[in-house]
Tab-separated table of C-alpha atoms and ligand atoms in Angstrom:
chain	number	residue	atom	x	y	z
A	1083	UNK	CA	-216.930	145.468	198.655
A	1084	UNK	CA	-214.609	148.392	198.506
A	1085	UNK	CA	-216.044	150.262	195.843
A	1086	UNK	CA	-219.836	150.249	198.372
A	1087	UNK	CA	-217.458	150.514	201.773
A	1088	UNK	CA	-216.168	153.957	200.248
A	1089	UNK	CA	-219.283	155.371	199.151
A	1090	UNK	CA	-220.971	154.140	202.547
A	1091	UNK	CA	-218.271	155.653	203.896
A	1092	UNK	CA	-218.203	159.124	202.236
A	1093	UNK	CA	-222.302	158.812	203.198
A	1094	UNK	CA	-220.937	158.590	207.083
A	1095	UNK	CA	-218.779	161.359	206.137
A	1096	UNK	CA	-221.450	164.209	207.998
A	1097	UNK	CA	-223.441	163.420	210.894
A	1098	UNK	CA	-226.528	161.771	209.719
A	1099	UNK	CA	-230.346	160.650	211.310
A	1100	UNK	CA	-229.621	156.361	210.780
A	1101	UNK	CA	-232.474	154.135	211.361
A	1102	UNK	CA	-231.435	150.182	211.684
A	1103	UNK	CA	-233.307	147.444	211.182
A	1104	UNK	CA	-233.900	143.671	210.866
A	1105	UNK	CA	-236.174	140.901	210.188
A	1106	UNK	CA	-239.337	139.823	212.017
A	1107	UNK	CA	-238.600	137.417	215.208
A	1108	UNK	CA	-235.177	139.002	215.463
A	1109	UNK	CA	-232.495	136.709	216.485
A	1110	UNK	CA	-228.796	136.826	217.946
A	1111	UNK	CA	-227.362	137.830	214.156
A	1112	UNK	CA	-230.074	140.256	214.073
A	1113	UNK	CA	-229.783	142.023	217.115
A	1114	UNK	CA	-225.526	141.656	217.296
A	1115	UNK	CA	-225.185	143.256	214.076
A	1116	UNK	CA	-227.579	145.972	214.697
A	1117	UNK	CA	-226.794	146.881	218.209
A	1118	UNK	CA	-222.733	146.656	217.147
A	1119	UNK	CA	-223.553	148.877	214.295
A	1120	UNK	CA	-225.325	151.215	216.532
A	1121	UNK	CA	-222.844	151.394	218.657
A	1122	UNK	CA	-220.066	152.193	216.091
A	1123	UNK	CA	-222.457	154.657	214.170
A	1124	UNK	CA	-222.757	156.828	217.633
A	1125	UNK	CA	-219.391	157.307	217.929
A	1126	UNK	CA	-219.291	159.263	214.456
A	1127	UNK	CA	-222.308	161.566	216.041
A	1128	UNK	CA	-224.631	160.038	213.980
A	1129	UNK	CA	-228.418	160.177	215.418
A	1130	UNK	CA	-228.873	156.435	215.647
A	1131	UNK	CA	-231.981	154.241	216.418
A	1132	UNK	CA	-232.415	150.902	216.269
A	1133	UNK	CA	-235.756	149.669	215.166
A	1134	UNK	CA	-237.379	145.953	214.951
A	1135	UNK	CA	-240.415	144.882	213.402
A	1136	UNK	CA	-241.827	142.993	216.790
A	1137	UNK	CA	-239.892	142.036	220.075
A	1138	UNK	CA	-236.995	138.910	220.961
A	1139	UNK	CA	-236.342	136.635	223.098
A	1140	UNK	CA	-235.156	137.618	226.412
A	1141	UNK	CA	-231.761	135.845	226.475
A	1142	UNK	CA	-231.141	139.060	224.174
A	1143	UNK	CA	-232.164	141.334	226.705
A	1144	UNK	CA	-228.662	141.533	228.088
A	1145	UNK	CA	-226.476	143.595	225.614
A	1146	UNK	CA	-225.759	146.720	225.163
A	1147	UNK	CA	-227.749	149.364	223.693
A	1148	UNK	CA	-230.759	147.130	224.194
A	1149	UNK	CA	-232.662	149.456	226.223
A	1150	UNK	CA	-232.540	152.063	223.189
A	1151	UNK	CA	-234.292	149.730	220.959
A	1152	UNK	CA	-237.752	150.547	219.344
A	1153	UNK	CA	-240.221	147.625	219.060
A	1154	UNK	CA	-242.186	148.531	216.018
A	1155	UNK	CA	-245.316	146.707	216.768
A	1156	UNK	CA	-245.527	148.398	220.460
A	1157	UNK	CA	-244.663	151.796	219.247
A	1158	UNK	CA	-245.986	152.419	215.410
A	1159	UNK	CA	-245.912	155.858	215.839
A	1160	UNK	CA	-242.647	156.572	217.346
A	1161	UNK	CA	-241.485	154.132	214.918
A	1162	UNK	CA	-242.781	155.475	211.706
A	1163	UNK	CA	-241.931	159.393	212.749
A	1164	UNK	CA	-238.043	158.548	212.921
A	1165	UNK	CA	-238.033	156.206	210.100
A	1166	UNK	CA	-240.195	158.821	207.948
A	1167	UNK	CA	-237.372	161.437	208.892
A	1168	UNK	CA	-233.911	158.898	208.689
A	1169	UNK	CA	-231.496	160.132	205.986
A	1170	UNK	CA	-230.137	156.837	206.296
A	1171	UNK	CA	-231.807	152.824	206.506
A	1172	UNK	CA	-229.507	150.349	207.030
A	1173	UNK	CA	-231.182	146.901	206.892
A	1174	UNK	CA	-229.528	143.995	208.381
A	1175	UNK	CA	-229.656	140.187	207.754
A	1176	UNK	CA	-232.654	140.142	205.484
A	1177	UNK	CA	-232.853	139.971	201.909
A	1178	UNK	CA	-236.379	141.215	201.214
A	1179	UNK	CA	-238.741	143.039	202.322
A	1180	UNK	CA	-241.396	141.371	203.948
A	1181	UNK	CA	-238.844	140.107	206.405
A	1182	UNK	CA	-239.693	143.104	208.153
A	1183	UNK	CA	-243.627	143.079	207.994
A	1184	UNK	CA	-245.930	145.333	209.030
A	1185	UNK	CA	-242.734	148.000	209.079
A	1186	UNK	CA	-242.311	147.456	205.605
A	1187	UNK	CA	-244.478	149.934	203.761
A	1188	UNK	CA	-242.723	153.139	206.093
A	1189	UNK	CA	-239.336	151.641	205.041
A	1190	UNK	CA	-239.986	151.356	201.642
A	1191	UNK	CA	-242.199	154.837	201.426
A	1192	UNK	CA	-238.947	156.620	202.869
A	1193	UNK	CA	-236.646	158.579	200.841
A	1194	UNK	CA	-233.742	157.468	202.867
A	1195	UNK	CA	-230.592	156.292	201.366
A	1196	UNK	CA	-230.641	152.560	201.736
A	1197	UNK	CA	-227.990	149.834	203.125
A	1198	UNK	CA	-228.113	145.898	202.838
A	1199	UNK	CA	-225.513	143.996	204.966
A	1200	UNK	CA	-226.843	140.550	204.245
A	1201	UNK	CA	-225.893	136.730	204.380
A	1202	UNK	CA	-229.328	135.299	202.836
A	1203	UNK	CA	-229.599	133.573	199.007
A	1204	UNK	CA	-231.328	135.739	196.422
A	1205	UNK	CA	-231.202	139.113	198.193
A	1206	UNK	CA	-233.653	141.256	196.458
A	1207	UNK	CA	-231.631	144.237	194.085
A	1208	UNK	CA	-234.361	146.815	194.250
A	1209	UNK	CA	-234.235	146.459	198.241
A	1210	UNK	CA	-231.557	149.221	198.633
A	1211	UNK	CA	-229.444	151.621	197.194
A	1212	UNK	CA	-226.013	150.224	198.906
A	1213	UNK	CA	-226.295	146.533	198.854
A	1214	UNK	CA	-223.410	144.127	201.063
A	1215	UNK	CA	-224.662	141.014	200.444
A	1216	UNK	CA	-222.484	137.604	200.727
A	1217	UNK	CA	-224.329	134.365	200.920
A	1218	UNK	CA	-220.462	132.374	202.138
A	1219	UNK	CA	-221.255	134.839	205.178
A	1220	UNK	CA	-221.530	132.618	208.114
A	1221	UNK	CA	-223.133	135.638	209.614
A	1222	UNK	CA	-224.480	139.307	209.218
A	1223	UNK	CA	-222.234	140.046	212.125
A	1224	UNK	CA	-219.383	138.381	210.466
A	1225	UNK	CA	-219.912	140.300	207.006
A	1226	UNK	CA	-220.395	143.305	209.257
A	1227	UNK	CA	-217.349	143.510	210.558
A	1228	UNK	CA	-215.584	143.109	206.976
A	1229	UNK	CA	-217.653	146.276	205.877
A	1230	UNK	CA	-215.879	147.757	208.929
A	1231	UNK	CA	-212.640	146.778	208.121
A	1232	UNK	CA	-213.565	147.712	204.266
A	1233	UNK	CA	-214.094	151.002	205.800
A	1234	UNK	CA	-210.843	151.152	207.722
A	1235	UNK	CA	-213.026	151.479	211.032
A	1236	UNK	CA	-211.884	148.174	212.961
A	1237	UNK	CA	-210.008	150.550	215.310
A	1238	UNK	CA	-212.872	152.177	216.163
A	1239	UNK	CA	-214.352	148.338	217.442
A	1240	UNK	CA	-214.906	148.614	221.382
A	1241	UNK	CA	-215.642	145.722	223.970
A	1242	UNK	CA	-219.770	146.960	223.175
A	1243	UNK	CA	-219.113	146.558	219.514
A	1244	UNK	CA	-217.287	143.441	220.028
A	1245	UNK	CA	-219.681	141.780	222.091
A	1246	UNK	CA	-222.068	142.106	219.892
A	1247	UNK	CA	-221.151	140.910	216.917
A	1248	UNK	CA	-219.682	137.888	218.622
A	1249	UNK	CA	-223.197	137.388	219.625
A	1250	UNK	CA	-224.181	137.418	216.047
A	1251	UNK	CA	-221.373	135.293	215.047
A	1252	UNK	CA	-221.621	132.943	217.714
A	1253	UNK	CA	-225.146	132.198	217.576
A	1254	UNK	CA	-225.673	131.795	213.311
A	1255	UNK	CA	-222.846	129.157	213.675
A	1256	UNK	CA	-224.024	127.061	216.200
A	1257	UNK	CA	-220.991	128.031	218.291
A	1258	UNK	CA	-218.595	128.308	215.037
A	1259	UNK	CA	-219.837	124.232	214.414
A	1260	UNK	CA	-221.257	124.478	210.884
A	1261	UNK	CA	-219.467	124.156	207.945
A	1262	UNK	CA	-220.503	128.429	207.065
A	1263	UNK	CA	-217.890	128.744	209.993
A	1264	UNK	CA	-214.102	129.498	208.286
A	1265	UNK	CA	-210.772	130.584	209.361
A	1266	UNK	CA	-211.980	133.948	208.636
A	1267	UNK	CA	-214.571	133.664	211.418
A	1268	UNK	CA	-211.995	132.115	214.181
A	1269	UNK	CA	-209.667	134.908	213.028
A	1270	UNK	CA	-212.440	137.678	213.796
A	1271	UNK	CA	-213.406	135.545	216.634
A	1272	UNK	CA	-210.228	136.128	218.311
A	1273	UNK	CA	-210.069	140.012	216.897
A	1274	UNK	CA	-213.497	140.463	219.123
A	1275	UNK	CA	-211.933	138.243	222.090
A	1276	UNK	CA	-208.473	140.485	222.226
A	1277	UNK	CA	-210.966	143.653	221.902
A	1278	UNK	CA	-212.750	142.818	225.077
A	1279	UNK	CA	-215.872	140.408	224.145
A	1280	UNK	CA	-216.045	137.759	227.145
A	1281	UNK	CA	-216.580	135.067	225.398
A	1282	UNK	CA	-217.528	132.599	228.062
A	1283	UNK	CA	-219.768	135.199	229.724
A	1284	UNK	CA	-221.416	135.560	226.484
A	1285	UNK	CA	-221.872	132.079	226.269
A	1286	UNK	CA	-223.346	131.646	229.602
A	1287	UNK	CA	-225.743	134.173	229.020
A	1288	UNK	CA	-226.954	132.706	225.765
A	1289	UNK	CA	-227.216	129.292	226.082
A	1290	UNK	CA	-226.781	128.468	230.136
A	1291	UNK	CA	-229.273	130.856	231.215
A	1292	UNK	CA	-232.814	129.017	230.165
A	1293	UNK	CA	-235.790	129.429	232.759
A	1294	UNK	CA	-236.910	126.008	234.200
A	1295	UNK	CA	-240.084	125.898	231.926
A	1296	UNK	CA	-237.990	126.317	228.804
A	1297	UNK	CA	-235.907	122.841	229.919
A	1298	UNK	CA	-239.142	120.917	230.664
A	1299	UNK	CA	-240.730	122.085	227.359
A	1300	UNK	CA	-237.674	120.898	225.564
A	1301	UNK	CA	-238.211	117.644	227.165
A	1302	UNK	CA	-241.483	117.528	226.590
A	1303	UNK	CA	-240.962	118.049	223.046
A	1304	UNK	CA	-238.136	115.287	222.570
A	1305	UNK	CA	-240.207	112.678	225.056
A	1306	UNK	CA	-243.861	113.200	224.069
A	1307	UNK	CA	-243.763	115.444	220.528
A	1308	UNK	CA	-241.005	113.290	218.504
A	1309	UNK	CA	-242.341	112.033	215.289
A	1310	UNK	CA	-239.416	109.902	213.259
A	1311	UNK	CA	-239.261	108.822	209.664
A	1312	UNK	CA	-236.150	107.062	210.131
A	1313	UNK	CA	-236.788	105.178	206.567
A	1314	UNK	CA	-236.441	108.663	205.281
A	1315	UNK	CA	-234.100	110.042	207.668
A	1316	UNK	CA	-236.422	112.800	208.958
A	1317	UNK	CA	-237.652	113.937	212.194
A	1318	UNK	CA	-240.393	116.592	212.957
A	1319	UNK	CA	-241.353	118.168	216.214
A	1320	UNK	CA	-244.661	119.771	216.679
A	1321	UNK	CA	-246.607	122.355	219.617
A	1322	UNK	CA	-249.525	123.407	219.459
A	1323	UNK	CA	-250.754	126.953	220.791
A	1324	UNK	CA	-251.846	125.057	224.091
A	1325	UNK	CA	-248.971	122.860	224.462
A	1326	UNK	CA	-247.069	126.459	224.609
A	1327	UNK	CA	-249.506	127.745	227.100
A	1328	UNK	CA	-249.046	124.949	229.782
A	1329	UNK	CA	-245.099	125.289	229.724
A	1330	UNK	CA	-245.789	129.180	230.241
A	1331	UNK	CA	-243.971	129.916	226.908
A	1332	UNK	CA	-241.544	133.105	226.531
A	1333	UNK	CA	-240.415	134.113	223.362
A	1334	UNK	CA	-237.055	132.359	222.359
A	1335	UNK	CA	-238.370	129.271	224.792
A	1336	UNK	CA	-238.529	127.276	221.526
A	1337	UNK	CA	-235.334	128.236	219.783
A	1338	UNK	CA	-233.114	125.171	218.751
A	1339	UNK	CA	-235.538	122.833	219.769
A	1340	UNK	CA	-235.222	121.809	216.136
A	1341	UNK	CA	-231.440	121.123	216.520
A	1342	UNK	CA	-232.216	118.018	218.831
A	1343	UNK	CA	-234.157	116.575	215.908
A	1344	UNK	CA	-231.045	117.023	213.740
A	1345	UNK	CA	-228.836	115.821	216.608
A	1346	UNK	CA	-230.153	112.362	216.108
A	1347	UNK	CA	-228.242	109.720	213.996
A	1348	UNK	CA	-229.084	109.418	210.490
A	1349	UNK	CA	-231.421	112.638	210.778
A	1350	UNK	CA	-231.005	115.097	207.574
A	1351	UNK	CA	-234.037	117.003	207.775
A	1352	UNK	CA	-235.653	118.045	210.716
A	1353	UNK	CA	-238.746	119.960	210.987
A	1354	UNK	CA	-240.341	121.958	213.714
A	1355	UNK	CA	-243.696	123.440	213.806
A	1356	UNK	CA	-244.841	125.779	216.421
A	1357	UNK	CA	-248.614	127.957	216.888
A	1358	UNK	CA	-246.991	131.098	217.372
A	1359	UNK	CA	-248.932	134.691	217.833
A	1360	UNK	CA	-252.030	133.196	215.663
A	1361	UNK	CA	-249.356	132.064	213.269
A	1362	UNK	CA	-248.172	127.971	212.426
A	1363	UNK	CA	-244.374	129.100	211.796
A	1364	UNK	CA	-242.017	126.229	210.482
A	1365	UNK	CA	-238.341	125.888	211.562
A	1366	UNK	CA	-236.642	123.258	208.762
A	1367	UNK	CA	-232.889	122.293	209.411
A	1368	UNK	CA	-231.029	119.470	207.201
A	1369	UNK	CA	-227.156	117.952	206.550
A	1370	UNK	CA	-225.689	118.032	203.948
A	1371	UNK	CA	-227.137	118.691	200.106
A	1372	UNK	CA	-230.791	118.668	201.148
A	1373	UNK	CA	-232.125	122.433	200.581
A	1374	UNK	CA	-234.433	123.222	203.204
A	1375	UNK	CA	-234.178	127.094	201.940
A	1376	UNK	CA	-236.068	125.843	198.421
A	1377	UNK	CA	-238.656	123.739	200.226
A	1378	UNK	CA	-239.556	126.652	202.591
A	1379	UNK	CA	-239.662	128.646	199.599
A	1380	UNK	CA	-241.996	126.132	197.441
A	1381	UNK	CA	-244.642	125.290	200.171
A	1382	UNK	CA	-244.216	128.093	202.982
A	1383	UNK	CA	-243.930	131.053	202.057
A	1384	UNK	CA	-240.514	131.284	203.069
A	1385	UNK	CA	-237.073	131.078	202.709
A	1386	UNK	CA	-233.535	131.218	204.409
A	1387	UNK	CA	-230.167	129.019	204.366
A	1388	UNK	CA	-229.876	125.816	202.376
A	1389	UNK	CA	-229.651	124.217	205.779
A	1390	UNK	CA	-231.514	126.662	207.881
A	1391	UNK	CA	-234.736	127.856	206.656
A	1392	UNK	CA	-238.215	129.339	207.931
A	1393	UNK	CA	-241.301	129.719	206.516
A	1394	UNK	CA	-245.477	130.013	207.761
A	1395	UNK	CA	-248.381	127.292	207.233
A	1396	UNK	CA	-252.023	128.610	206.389
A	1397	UNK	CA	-253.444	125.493	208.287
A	1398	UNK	CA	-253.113	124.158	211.815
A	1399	UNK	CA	-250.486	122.221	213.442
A	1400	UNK	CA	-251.837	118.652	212.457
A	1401	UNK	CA	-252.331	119.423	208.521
A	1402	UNK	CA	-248.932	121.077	208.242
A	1403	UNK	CA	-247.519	117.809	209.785
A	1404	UNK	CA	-249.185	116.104	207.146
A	1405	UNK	CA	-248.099	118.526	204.245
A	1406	UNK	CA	-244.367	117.773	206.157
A	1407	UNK	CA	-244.771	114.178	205.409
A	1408	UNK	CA	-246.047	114.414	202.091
A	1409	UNK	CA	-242.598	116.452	201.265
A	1410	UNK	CA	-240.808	113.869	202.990
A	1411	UNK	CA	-241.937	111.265	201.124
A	1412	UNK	CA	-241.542	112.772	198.029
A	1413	UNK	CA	-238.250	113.599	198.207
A	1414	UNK	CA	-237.128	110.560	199.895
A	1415	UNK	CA	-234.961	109.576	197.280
A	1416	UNK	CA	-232.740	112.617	197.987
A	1417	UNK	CA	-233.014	112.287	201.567
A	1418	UNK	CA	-231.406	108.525	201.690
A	1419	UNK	CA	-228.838	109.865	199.428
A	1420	UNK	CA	-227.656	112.679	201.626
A	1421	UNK	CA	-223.997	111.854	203.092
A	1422	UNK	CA	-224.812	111.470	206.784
B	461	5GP	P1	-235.554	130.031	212.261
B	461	5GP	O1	-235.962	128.642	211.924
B	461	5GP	O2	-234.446	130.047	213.269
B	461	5GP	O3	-236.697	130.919	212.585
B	461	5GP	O4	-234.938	130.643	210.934
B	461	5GP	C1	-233.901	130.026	210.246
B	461	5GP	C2	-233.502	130.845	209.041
B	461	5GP	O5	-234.601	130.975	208.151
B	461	5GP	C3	-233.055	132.256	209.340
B	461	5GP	O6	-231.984	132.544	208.469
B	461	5GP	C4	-234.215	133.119	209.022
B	461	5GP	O7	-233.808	134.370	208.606
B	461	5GP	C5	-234.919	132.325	207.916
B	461	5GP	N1	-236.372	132.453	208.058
B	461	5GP	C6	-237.112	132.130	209.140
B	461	5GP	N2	-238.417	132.371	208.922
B	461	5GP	C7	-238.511	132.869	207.672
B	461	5GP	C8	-239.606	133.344	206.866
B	461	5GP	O8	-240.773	133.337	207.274
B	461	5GP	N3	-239.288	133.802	205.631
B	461	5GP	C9	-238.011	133.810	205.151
B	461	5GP	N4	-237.778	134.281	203.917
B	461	5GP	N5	-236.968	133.384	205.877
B	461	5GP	C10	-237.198	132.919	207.115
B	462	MN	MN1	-228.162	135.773	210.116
């Protein structure tokens, strides 16, 4: 950590052009630790721009700098100009490079020096040129703001900077409830609070701040969509395309829907499957040993925590349910052996 915070720091030395990005579908960890590094990078009169591979959900809308970002997808051009002339390309909270999709080849074409502030397993070496990876992380955000203090920079943390990486920190812990989330979190926690990051506001506009739609489709989901395996302590939810449609999705609508699943007694795996932008994505969540991150990896293409994973399914909704309960039942010895 020292030995990359002083050469990342002698890098920042001279103003610089910095692009930042972060993984496809980008989240509260995502955006926190981009817009907070944004904001921290400005203040050394670095040119700065933030750049994601496709847009968020709404609830993100809110914090600051978010008006400055660039939406890859809606603006290729713009996109690939500034990224094609960055002397700098930090990525954040991915660990390889299709995480960022279509924006991949420009990134990886560039000459730019490259930075990885990461918290996922296996990052990929040949990725970058500076690499900050720590899979105990509970959060980018979180290991951002050790770089920070690696770089003797924490006084240079404002309420912006603050808020957002609580927002990061917040939101990849559940609100600091799984076990990734250490005294060293509450003690940055309360560094963020005493610099000015509201934390109830920034609650409130997270999770208290759904539309109407978004509360009925959750319902919907736990009422009509519930599929239990209590035998072998799993639990999927499913939507198809249309189901989406007639609750008038909005991206992020869907977002810990999975969580309910996992909420239920004696659940260790929980699965949700959505029809997403032409896609079937797969949200997997478990307790305890069961490695969701390895199962992702093995049938869908994907990857992520041991307990929090993600992946995509190359058939529709109904035969990835039944590829779900083929897993399930093969591994149900594991699954009734998990410490609930
Ligand atoms: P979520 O289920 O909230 O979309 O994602 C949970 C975790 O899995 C996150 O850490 C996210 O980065 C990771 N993840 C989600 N989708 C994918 C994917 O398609 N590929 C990989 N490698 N990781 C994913
Ligand atoms: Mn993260």
């Amino acid at each position: 950590m020292r030995k990359n915070a002083t050469a990342l720091k002698t890098l920042l030395s001279s103003p610089k052009k910095i692009v930042i990005t972060t993984h496809r579908g980008p989240d509260g960890d995502a955006m926190g630790s981009s817009l907070g590094l944004m904001h921290l990078l400005k203040q050394f009169r670095h040119n700065v721009h933030v750049i994601t591979p496709n847009s968020y959900a709404d609830f993100l809308h809110w914090m600051p700098g978010n008006e400055d970002v660039i939406v890859f997808e809606d603006n290729e051009e713009e996109a690939n100009q500034i990224t094609e002339n960055a002397d700098l390309i930090f990525l954040l909270d991915f660990s390889h490079i299709s995480r960022i999709a279509d924006f991949a080849d420009t990134v990886s074409n560039s000459n730019a020096t490259k930075i990885l502030i990461d918290h996922h397993q296996d990052p990929d070496m040949e990725i970058a040129d500076i690499i900050f990876s720590d899979t105990t992380a509970c959060s980018t955000a979180q290991l951002l703001y050790e770089v920070i203090d690696a770089m003797d920079l924490t006084n240079h943390i404002n309420k912006e900077i603050a808020e957002c990486l609580y927002v990061g920190i917040m939101t990849d812990t559940g609100s600091f409830k799984y076990s990734s989330t250490t005294a060293k979190t509450h003690h940055i926690i309360a560094e963020l609070i005493a610099t000015g990051a509201e934390n109830a506001k920034i609650h409130d506009l997270i999770y208290d701040n759904s539309s109407a739609n978004r509360m009925k489709l959750l319902g919907y989901c736990l009422n009509k969509k519930l599929l239990l395996y209590p035998e072998n302590n799993s639990a999927v939810i499913s939507l198809t395309a249309e189901e989406l449609e007639q609750f008038n999705f909005k991206k992020g609508d869907t977002e810990g829907v999975v969580n309910y699943a996992l909420a239920i007694k004696g659940i260790v795996f929980a699965v949700f499957i959505a029809e997403k932008d032409g896609m079937v994505k797969l949200s997997l969540r478990s307790k305890g040993n069961f490695k969701v991150n390895e199962i992702a990896n093995k049938y869908f293409s994907g990857g992520g925590h041991m307990n929090a994973s993600g992946g995509i399914s190359e058939v529709s909704v109904n035969d990835t349910i039944k590829i779900v309960e083929k897993i399930i039942s093969d591994n149900k010895t594991e699954l009734n052996n998990q410490n609930n």
